Amino acid sequence: MQRPSRFLAALFLAATGWSATVSAQPAATPAPAPAAATAPAAAPAGGIQSANIFEVKPEASADPKYAGQTNGERARVQPGNNAPMWRQVGSGVTGYSSLPKSEAPEAGNLIQPFVQYPGSLLTNAGEAWRQVRNNWLIPYGGALLLIVVGAIALFYFGKGRINLHGAETGRKIERFTPFERSAHWANAIAFCILAISGIIMAFGKFFLLPVMGLTLFGWLTYLLKNMHNFAGPLFAVSLVIVFFTFVRDNMPSRGDIGWLLKGGGLLSDKEVPSHRFNAGEKLVFWGGVFFLGIIVVASGLVLDKLIPGLIYVRDTMQVAHMVHAVATVLMMAMFIGHIYIGTIGMQGAYEGMKTGYVDETWAREHHEYWYDDVKAGKIPAQRSEPAPPSQTVQA
């Protein structure tokens, strides 16, 4: 650390009341002072206990003999700016702070102790977190998202949209009730806000900052950060509602293994029969909504400081951030495919979530077992009221 940086940090130490016990250092015998000079006050024994910022003399480094000062001499003009003090600060020694421990448990620590996070060197925790973020999370997380988007683009331009083979009958089956659609759209909107804001905050400096400039990009990320923080709890609540709303129809059933082994029939002319939700949708539900959803929500609530009783120190936030970043990238990778199929990837899929109804032909071609249950009367073709007779399949 350069001397100006140490001096600025010493000013901070003095202003915040930070102190640490320093080991006694043998001081060189100072040159005899003139008889008329007043003897300097002795340095306090046992280290720096407190200091007034106005008593710190910023002109001390201007002394030609500054570089040759002993720790004892320097302690008189720059309290805390000596080698033993900084060795203890660098090793994570806790000093005194006047801030209450309950509100600022780490106020007495300038530098965190050494730690080795997965993917980092053995260094102080702040630097270890930076290494994980910059060397692993950003490059590999961004690469994964680009690979998924690229694969979907190749599939779309190579095979095209999944269209119906038969003609639409005009007879409709209610696939989603108004409540189910409301829960889904609330969750989807919150997810989009979180995904877009998260991507820009994490990767925006690589593709937006050069175009927008520092000022505009700074305001944009500030706005998105606040949107991210407020959309997070909405996403958490809607995710719970979505889970309990659709869990029954996402339980394993006959045909799921066959659907997975044949890849859902995406590369063939006929889709593999399935129930209301196929095995691919069930993987998204259990892997993305349930498993990753729990991790994303839990780590996000920690980052938002919304979990009562938890002590929010730096290492807690660092671990929560790393877990959150990994889980969200995996969740986005899964949901990108889900969004593609539900919008431009399959004819009639978006209309099903927009209006709640799908054509009889769509149900028969994409979810044959579900369609058979509707025709057999096991599942009502119209589950919400009122039921328009002309738009429902007659069992």
Short mmCIF file of C-alpha atoms in Angstrom, two decimals:
data_model
loop_
_atom_site.label_atom_id
_atom_site.label_comp_id
_atom_site.label_asym_id
_atom_site.label_seq_id
_atom_site.Cartn_x
_atom_site.Cartn_y
_atom_site.Cartn_z
CA MET A 1 0.00 0.00 0.00
CA GLN A 2 1.34 3.40 -0.95
CA ARG A 3 1.92 5.95 1.78
CA PRO A 4 -0.81 8.41 0.62
CA SER A 5 -3.31 5.56 0.70
CA ARG A 6 -2.24 4.58 4.19
CA PHE A 7 -2.56 8.14 5.36
CA LEU A 8 -6.10 8.45 3.97
CA ALA A 9 -7.01 5.19 5.66
CA ALA A 10 -5.48 6.54 8.88
CA LEU A 11 -7.78 9.53 8.60
CA PHE A 12 -10.70 7.13 8.26
CA LEU A 13 -9.55 5.15 11.25
CA ALA A 14 -9.32 8.27 13.35
CA ALA A 15 -12.72 9.54 12.20
CA THR A 16 -14.53 6.26 12.94
CA GLY A 17 -12.73 5.58 16.20
CA TRP A 18 -11.08 2.35 14.93
CA SER A 19 -8.22 1.14 17.01
CA ALA A 20 -6.14 -1.94 17.47
CA THR A 21 -3.53 -2.94 19.96
CA VAL A 22 -0.07 -2.73 18.42
CA SER A 23 3.04 -4.45 19.59
CA ALA A 24 5.71 -2.32 21.15
CA GLN A 25 8.44 -1.38 18.70
CA PRO A 26 11.91 -0.20 19.71
CA ALA A 27 12.22 3.43 18.72
CA ALA A 28 15.44 4.94 17.52
CA THR A 29 16.87 7.62 19.78
CA PRO A 30 15.82 11.00 18.36
CA ALA A 31 18.36 13.72 17.82
CA PRO A 32 18.77 16.10 20.79
CA ALA A 33 16.31 18.97 20.59
CA PRO A 34 17.37 22.59 21.11
CA ALA A 35 17.22 23.72 24.69
CA ALA A 36 14.43 26.18 23.98
CA ALA A 37 12.27 23.56 22.36
CA THR A 38 9.45 21.95 24.25
CA ALA A 39 9.80 18.18 24.64
CA PRO A 40 7.16 16.31 22.61
CA ALA A 41 4.48 14.42 24.46
CA ALA A 42 5.10 10.72 24.92
CA ALA A 43 3.20 8.38 22.64
CA PRO A 44 0.37 6.53 24.37
CA ALA A 45 1.42 3.09 25.54
CA GLY A 46 -0.33 -0.01 24.29
CA GLY A 47 -1.37 1.34 20.87
CA ILE A 48 -3.94 3.74 19.49
CA GLN A 49 -7.15 3.88 21.50
CA SER A 50 -8.78 6.89 19.86
CA ALA A 51 -7.85 9.94 17.86
CA ASN A 52 -9.41 13.19 16.79
CA ILE A 53 -9.28 13.70 13.05
CA PHE A 54 -8.46 17.38 13.58
CA GLU A 55 -5.35 16.43 15.52
CA VAL A 56 -3.96 14.32 12.68
CA LYS A 57 -1.31 16.37 10.93
CA PRO A 58 -1.62 15.93 7.15
CA GLU A 59 1.66 17.72 6.58
CA ALA A 60 3.64 14.96 8.30
CA SER A 61 4.53 13.28 5.01
CA ALA A 62 6.08 16.53 3.83
CA ASP A 63 8.84 16.14 6.41
CA PRO A 64 12.10 15.32 4.56
CA LYS A 65 12.81 12.71 7.23
CA TYR A 66 9.36 11.11 6.86
CA ALA A 67 10.68 7.93 5.28
CA GLY A 68 13.15 7.44 8.11
CA GLN A 69 10.71 7.93 10.97
CA THR A 70 10.34 5.11 13.45
CA ASN A 71 6.98 3.75 14.43
CA GLY A 72 7.21 5.63 17.71
CA GLU A 73 7.98 8.94 15.98
CA ARG A 74 5.29 8.49 13.37
CA ALA A 75 2.69 7.66 16.02
CA ARG A 76 3.02 11.20 17.36
CA VAL A 77 2.01 12.88 14.10
CA GLN A 78 0.06 10.15 12.30
CA PRO A 79 -1.69 7.89 14.82
CA GLY A 80 -2.08 4.40 13.46
CA ASN A 81 0.13 4.87 10.42
CA ASN A 82 2.81 2.36 11.34
CA ALA A 83 3.79 -1.14 10.27
CA PRO A 84 2.47 -3.12 13.27
CA MET A 85 -0.88 -1.37 13.01
CA TRP A 86 -1.27 -2.19 9.30
CA ARG A 87 -0.12 -5.77 9.75
CA GLN A 88 -2.98 -6.26 12.20
CA VAL A 89 -5.46 -4.45 9.96
CA GLY A 90 -4.41 -6.62 7.02
CA SER A 91 -4.84 -9.81 9.02
CA GLY A 92 -8.41 -8.93 9.97
CA VAL A 93 -7.89 -7.92 13.59
CA THR A 94 -11.03 -6.38 15.09
CA GLY A 95 -10.55 -2.94 16.56
CA TYR A 96 -12.72 -0.65 18.61
CA SER A 97 -15.69 1.18 17.09
CA SER A 98 -18.20 3.45 18.79
CA LEU A 99 -20.97 2.12 16.51
CA PRO A 100 -23.32 -0.36 18.21
CA LYS A 101 -22.41 -4.00 17.58
CA SER A 102 -26.02 -4.91 16.74
CA GLU A 103 -26.17 -2.38 13.90
CA ALA A 104 -22.60 -2.58 12.63
CA PRO A 105 -21.03 -5.90 13.69
CA GLU A 106 -18.05 -5.38 11.38
CA ALA A 107 -17.42 -1.68 11.98
CA GLY A 108 -14.09 -2.46 13.63
CA ASN A 109 -12.81 -4.50 10.69
CA LEU A 110 -11.37 -2.73 7.66
CA ILE A 111 -10.14 -5.90 5.93
CA GLN A 112 -11.76 -9.34 6.15
CA PRO A 113 -9.75 -12.39 7.22
CA PHE A 114 -8.25 -14.74 4.65
CA VAL A 115 -10.52 -17.30 3.03
CA GLN A 116 -10.58 -19.44 -0.12
CA TYR A 117 -13.90 -19.53 -1.93
CA PRO A 118 -14.41 -22.14 -4.69
CA GLY A 119 -12.48 -20.81 -7.66
CA SER A 120 -10.43 -18.22 -5.76
CA LEU A 121 -6.94 -18.04 -4.31
CA LEU A 122 -6.29 -17.94 -0.58
CA THR A 123 -6.67 -14.24 0.09
CA ASN A 124 -8.84 -11.85 2.07
CA ALA A 125 -12.55 -12.54 1.65
CA GLY A 126 -13.29 -9.38 -0.32
CA GLU A 127 -10.64 -10.16 -2.91
CA ALA A 128 -11.65 -13.84 -2.99
CA TRP A 129 -15.24 -12.86 -3.77
CA ARG A 130 -14.04 -10.49 -6.51
CA GLN A 131 -11.99 -13.28 -8.10
CA VAL A 132 -14.95 -15.68 -8.12
CA ARG A 133 -17.26 -13.06 -9.60
CA ASN A 134 -14.91 -11.72 -12.28
CA ASN A 135 -13.11 -14.95 -13.21
CA TRP A 136 -15.98 -17.45 -13.03
CA LEU A 137 -19.50 -16.09 -12.59
CA ILE A 138 -19.37 -13.33 -15.21
CA PRO A 139 -17.55 -15.10 -18.08
CA TYR A 140 -19.02 -18.58 -17.67
CA GLY A 141 -22.50 -17.38 -16.71
CA GLY A 142 -22.61 -15.09 -19.72
CA ALA A 143 -21.29 -17.85 -21.98
CA LEU A 144 -24.01 -20.25 -20.81
CA LEU A 145 -26.78 -17.78 -21.60
CA LEU A 146 -25.30 -17.04 -25.04
CA ILE A 147 -25.00 -20.77 -25.78
CA VAL A 148 -28.66 -21.36 -24.88
CA VAL A 149 -29.85 -18.41 -26.97
CA GLY A 150 -27.65 -19.51 -29.86
CA ALA A 151 -28.93 -23.10 -29.70
CA ILE A 152 -32.54 -21.93 -29.74
CA ALA A 153 -31.81 -19.61 -32.67
CA LEU A 154 -30.23 -22.48 -34.63
CA PHE A 155 -33.23 -24.69 -33.86
CA TYR A 156 -35.69 -22.00 -34.90
CA PHE A 157 -33.99 -21.12 -38.19
CA GLY A 158 -33.19 -24.78 -38.93
CA LYS A 159 -36.50 -26.45 -38.13
CA GLY A 160 -38.84 -23.50 -37.77
CA ARG A 161 -41.89 -23.12 -35.58
CA ILE A 162 -43.76 -26.21 -34.41
CA ASN A 163 -47.01 -25.93 -36.36
CA LEU A 164 -50.21 -27.94 -36.21
CA HIS A 165 -50.47 -30.82 -38.67
CA GLY A 166 -54.25 -30.87 -38.73
CA ALA A 167 -56.77 -28.11 -39.29
CA GLU A 168 -58.22 -26.29 -36.31
CA THR A 169 -61.77 -27.38 -35.43
CA GLY A 170 -62.91 -24.18 -33.73
CA ARG A 171 -63.86 -26.16 -30.65
CA LYS A 172 -61.97 -24.96 -27.58
CA ILE A 173 -60.73 -26.59 -24.39
CA GLU A 174 -60.01 -24.46 -21.35
CA ARG A 175 -56.34 -25.11 -20.60
CA PHE A 176 -55.83 -22.41 -17.95
CA THR A 177 -58.39 -20.79 -15.66
CA PRO A 178 -58.28 -17.02 -15.04
CA PHE A 179 -56.66 -17.62 -11.65
CA GLU A 180 -53.98 -19.85 -13.15
CA ARG A 181 -53.22 -17.29 -15.84
CA SER A 182 -53.07 -14.45 -13.31
CA ALA A 183 -50.59 -16.38 -11.16
CA HIS A 184 -48.48 -17.28 -14.18
CA TRP A 185 -48.40 -13.74 -15.62
CA ALA A 186 -47.55 -12.18 -12.26
CA ASN A 187 -44.65 -14.58 -11.91
CA ALA A 188 -43.59 -14.15 -15.54
CA ILE A 189 -43.59 -10.32 -15.37
CA ALA A 190 -41.60 -10.34 -12.13
CA PHE A 191 -39.15 -12.83 -13.63
CA CYS A 192 -38.63 -10.70 -16.74
CA ILE A 193 -37.93 -7.60 -14.62
CA LEU A 194 -35.45 -9.55 -12.51
CA ALA A 195 -33.77 -11.23 -15.49
CA ILE A 196 -33.38 -8.07 -17.58
CA SER A 197 -32.17 -5.96 -14.66
CA GLY A 198 -29.83 -8.72 -13.46
CA ILE A 199 -28.30 -9.21 -16.92
CA ILE A 200 -27.70 -5.47 -17.37
CA MET A 201 -26.21 -5.06 -13.89
CA ALA A 202 -23.93 -8.06 -14.38
CA PHE A 203 -23.01 -7.80 -18.07
CA GLY A 204 -24.17 -4.32 -19.11
CA LYS A 205 -20.74 -2.73 -18.84
CA PHE A 206 -19.57 -4.95 -21.70
CA PHE A 207 -22.29 -4.10 -24.25
CA LEU A 208 -24.23 -1.04 -22.99
CA LEU A 209 -21.65 1.14 -21.26
CA PRO A 210 -19.61 1.76 -24.43
CA VAL A 211 -22.79 2.84 -26.23
CA MET A 212 -24.62 4.81 -23.53
CA GLY A 213 -21.73 6.39 -21.68
CA LEU A 214 -20.97 6.35 -17.99
CA THR A 215 -23.62 8.82 -16.76
CA LEU A 216 -26.63 7.37 -18.54
CA PHE A 217 -25.53 3.81 -17.82
CA GLY A 218 -25.10 4.71 -14.14
CA TRP A 219 -28.65 6.09 -13.91
CA LEU A 220 -30.02 3.05 -15.77
CA THR A 221 -28.36 0.56 -13.45
CA TYR A 222 -29.48 2.57 -10.42
CA LEU A 223 -33.09 2.39 -11.64
CA LEU A 224 -32.82 -1.30 -12.47
CA LYS A 225 -31.24 -2.09 -9.11
CA ASN A 226 -34.26 -0.65 -7.32
CA MET A 227 -36.68 -2.42 -9.67
CA HIS A 228 -34.77 -5.65 -9.01
CA ASN A 229 -35.04 -5.23 -5.25
CA PHE A 230 -38.79 -4.56 -5.35
CA ALA A 231 -39.63 -7.22 -7.95
CA GLY A 232 -37.79 -9.90 -5.96
CA PRO A 233 -40.39 -10.27 -3.16
CA LEU A 234 -43.21 -10.23 -5.77
CA PHE A 235 -41.45 -13.02 -7.62
CA ALA A 236 -41.08 -14.99 -4.39
CA VAL A 237 -44.79 -14.73 -3.50
CA SER A 238 -45.99 -15.49 -7.04
CA LEU A 239 -43.59 -18.46 -7.24
CA VAL A 240 -45.22 -20.02 -4.18
CA ILE A 241 -48.67 -19.51 -5.70
CA VAL A 242 -47.57 -20.97 -9.03
CA PHE A 243 -46.10 -24.01 -7.30
CA PHE A 244 -49.23 -24.93 -5.37
CA THR A 245 -51.46 -24.09 -8.35
CA PHE A 246 -49.75 -26.44 -10.80
CA VAL A 247 -48.07 -29.06 -8.58
CA ARG A 248 -50.85 -31.62 -8.99
CA ASP A 249 -50.55 -31.79 -12.79
CA ASN A 250 -46.74 -31.85 -12.65
CA MET A 251 -46.47 -35.08 -10.70
CA PRO A 252 -44.71 -37.93 -12.58
CA SER A 253 -47.04 -40.01 -14.73
CA ARG A 254 -47.02 -42.63 -17.48
CA GLY A 255 -45.26 -41.65 -20.64
CA ASP A 256 -42.78 -39.24 -19.02
CA ILE A 257 -39.76 -41.52 -19.45
CA GLY A 258 -40.66 -42.23 -23.06
CA TRP A 259 -41.12 -38.54 -23.74
CA LEU A 260 -37.64 -37.79 -22.38
CA LEU A 261 -35.98 -40.66 -24.26
CA LYS A 262 -37.47 -39.44 -27.54
CA GLY A 263 -36.74 -35.77 -26.80
CA GLY A 264 -40.42 -34.94 -26.91
CA GLY A 265 -40.47 -35.68 -30.63
CA LEU A 266 -39.03 -32.25 -31.40
CA LEU A 267 -36.96 -33.66 -34.26
CA SER A 268 -39.74 -35.85 -35.64
CA ASP A 269 -43.10 -35.13 -37.26
CA LYS A 270 -45.20 -36.25 -34.31
CA GLU A 271 -44.94 -35.21 -30.69
CA VAL A 272 -44.79 -37.90 -28.02
CA PRO A 273 -48.14 -38.25 -26.15
CA SER A 274 -48.30 -36.61 -22.73
CA HIS A 275 -50.73 -35.45 -20.08
CA ARG A 276 -51.62 -31.82 -19.35
CA PHE A 277 -47.91 -31.05 -18.91
CA ASN A 278 -45.23 -33.06 -20.69
CA ALA A 279 -41.99 -34.28 -19.14
CA GLY A 280 -40.07 -31.25 -20.38
CA GLU A 281 -42.47 -28.89 -18.66
CA LYS A 282 -42.24 -31.00 -15.51
CA LEU A 283 -38.44 -30.70 -15.54
CA VAL A 284 -38.79 -26.92 -15.74
CA PHE A 285 -41.33 -27.01 -12.93
CA TRP A 286 -39.35 -29.18 -10.50
CA GLY A 287 -35.87 -28.06 -11.52
CA GLY A 288 -36.54 -24.37 -12.19
CA VAL A 289 -39.61 -23.39 -10.21
CA PHE A 290 -39.09 -25.61 -7.17
CA PHE A 291 -35.39 -26.44 -6.70
CA LEU A 292 -33.72 -23.37 -8.21
CA GLY A 293 -36.66 -21.23 -7.09
CA ILE A 294 -35.99 -22.03 -3.45
CA ILE A 295 -32.29 -21.18 -3.82
CA VAL A 296 -32.91 -17.99 -5.79
CA VAL A 297 -35.59 -16.72 -3.42
CA ALA A 298 -33.68 -17.60 -0.24
CA SER A 299 -30.43 -15.99 -1.41
CA GLY A 300 -32.31 -13.00 -2.81
CA LEU A 301 -34.08 -12.38 0.48
CA VAL A 302 -30.67 -12.42 2.19
CA LEU A 303 -29.33 -9.86 -0.30
CA ASP A 304 -32.44 -7.73 0.29
CA LYS A 305 -31.87 -8.09 4.05
CA LEU A 306 -35.42 -9.32 4.55
CA ILE A 307 -34.73 -12.37 6.72
CA PRO A 308 -35.23 -11.39 10.37
CA GLY A 309 -32.62 -12.36 12.92
CA LEU A 310 -29.84 -12.87 10.37
CA ILE A 311 -26.59 -10.98 10.98
CA TYR A 312 -25.77 -9.26 7.70
CA VAL A 313 -21.99 -9.18 7.56
CA ARG A 314 -19.81 -9.04 4.48
CA ASP A 315 -19.04 -12.73 4.16
CA THR A 316 -22.76 -13.57 4.47
CA MET A 317 -23.56 -11.21 1.60
CA GLN A 318 -20.65 -12.51 -0.49
CA VAL A 319 -21.73 -16.14 -0.17
CA ALA A 320 -25.38 -15.19 -0.80
CA HIS A 321 -24.36 -13.27 -3.93
CA MET A 322 -22.35 -16.18 -5.36
CA VAL A 323 -25.14 -18.68 -4.69
CA HIS A 324 -27.74 -16.27 -6.10
CA ALA A 325 -25.72 -15.66 -9.25
CA VAL A 326 -25.21 -19.36 -10.03
CA ALA A 327 -28.85 -20.27 -9.37
CA THR A 328 -30.29 -17.37 -11.37
CA VAL A 329 -28.12 -18.07 -14.42
CA LEU A 330 -29.24 -21.71 -14.40
CA MET A 331 -32.86 -20.66 -13.91
CA MET A 332 -32.67 -18.18 -16.80
CA ALA A 333 -31.11 -20.83 -19.03
CA MET A 334 -34.04 -23.17 -18.30
CA PHE A 335 -36.72 -20.52 -18.61
CA ILE A 336 -35.37 -19.18 -21.92
CA GLY A 337 -36.38 -22.46 -23.53
CA HIS A 338 -39.75 -22.36 -21.79
CA ILE A 339 -40.37 -18.80 -22.99
CA TYR A 340 -39.38 -19.73 -26.54
CA ILE A 341 -41.81 -22.67 -26.74
CA GLY A 342 -44.56 -20.61 -25.12
CA THR A 343 -44.27 -17.70 -27.58
CA ILE A 344 -42.81 -18.03 -31.09
CA GLY A 345 -41.70 -21.67 -30.90
CA MET A 346 -45.09 -23.40 -31.01
CA GLN A 347 -48.27 -22.46 -32.79
CA GLY A 348 -51.17 -21.88 -30.38
CA ALA A 349 -49.10 -22.07 -27.17
CA TYR A 350 -49.17 -18.34 -26.46
CA GLU A 351 -52.89 -18.11 -27.16
CA GLY A 352 -53.45 -20.79 -24.54
CA MET A 353 -51.87 -18.65 -21.82
CA LYS A 354 -53.30 -15.39 -23.19
CA THR A 355 -56.93 -16.45 -23.48
CA GLY A 356 -56.91 -19.67 -21.46
CA TYR A 357 -58.23 -21.76 -24.36
CA VAL A 358 -56.62 -24.03 -26.94
CA ASP A 359 -58.10 -25.63 -30.00
CA GLU A 360 -59.10 -29.29 -29.90
CA THR A 361 -56.51 -30.08 -32.57
CA TRP A 362 -53.74 -28.43 -30.53
CA ALA A 363 -54.68 -30.47 -27.45
CA ARG A 364 -54.78 -33.73 -29.40
CA GLU A 365 -51.41 -33.20 -31.12
CA HIS A 366 -49.40 -31.84 -28.17
CA HIS A 367 -51.03 -33.41 -25.09
CA GLU A 368 -52.82 -36.48 -26.32
CA TYR A 369 -53.36 -38.17 -22.95
CA TRP A 370 -54.83 -34.96 -21.52
CA TYR A 371 -57.10 -34.62 -24.56
CA ASP A 372 -58.26 -38.23 -24.15
CA ASP A 373 -59.15 -37.57 -20.49
CA VAL A 374 -61.15 -34.50 -21.54
CA LYS A 375 -63.01 -36.46 -24.22
CA ALA A 376 -63.69 -39.24 -21.71
CA GLY A 377 -65.15 -36.77 -19.21
CA LYS A 378 -62.44 -37.34 -16.59
CA ILE A 379 -61.40 -33.70 -16.87
CA PRO A 380 -63.97 -30.98 -17.64
CA ALA A 381 -63.35 -29.11 -20.87
CA GLN A 382 -64.55 -25.94 -19.17
CA ARG A 383 -63.37 -25.43 -15.60
CA SER A 384 -64.34 -21.83 -14.98
CA GLU A 385 -67.67 -20.03 -15.17
CA PRO A 386 -69.46 -19.06 -17.29
CA ALA A 387 -69.00 -21.88 -19.77
CA PRO A 388 -69.84 -20.95 -23.38
CA PRO A 389 -71.48 -24.12 -24.80
CA SER A 390 -70.38 -23.39 -28.38
CA GLN A 391 -66.69 -23.21 -27.41
CA THR A 392 -66.22 -26.39 -25.42
CA VAL A 393 -65.54 -29.94 -26.48
CA GLN A 394 -68.49 -32.20 -25.90
CA ALA A 395 -67.51 -35.37 -24.05
#
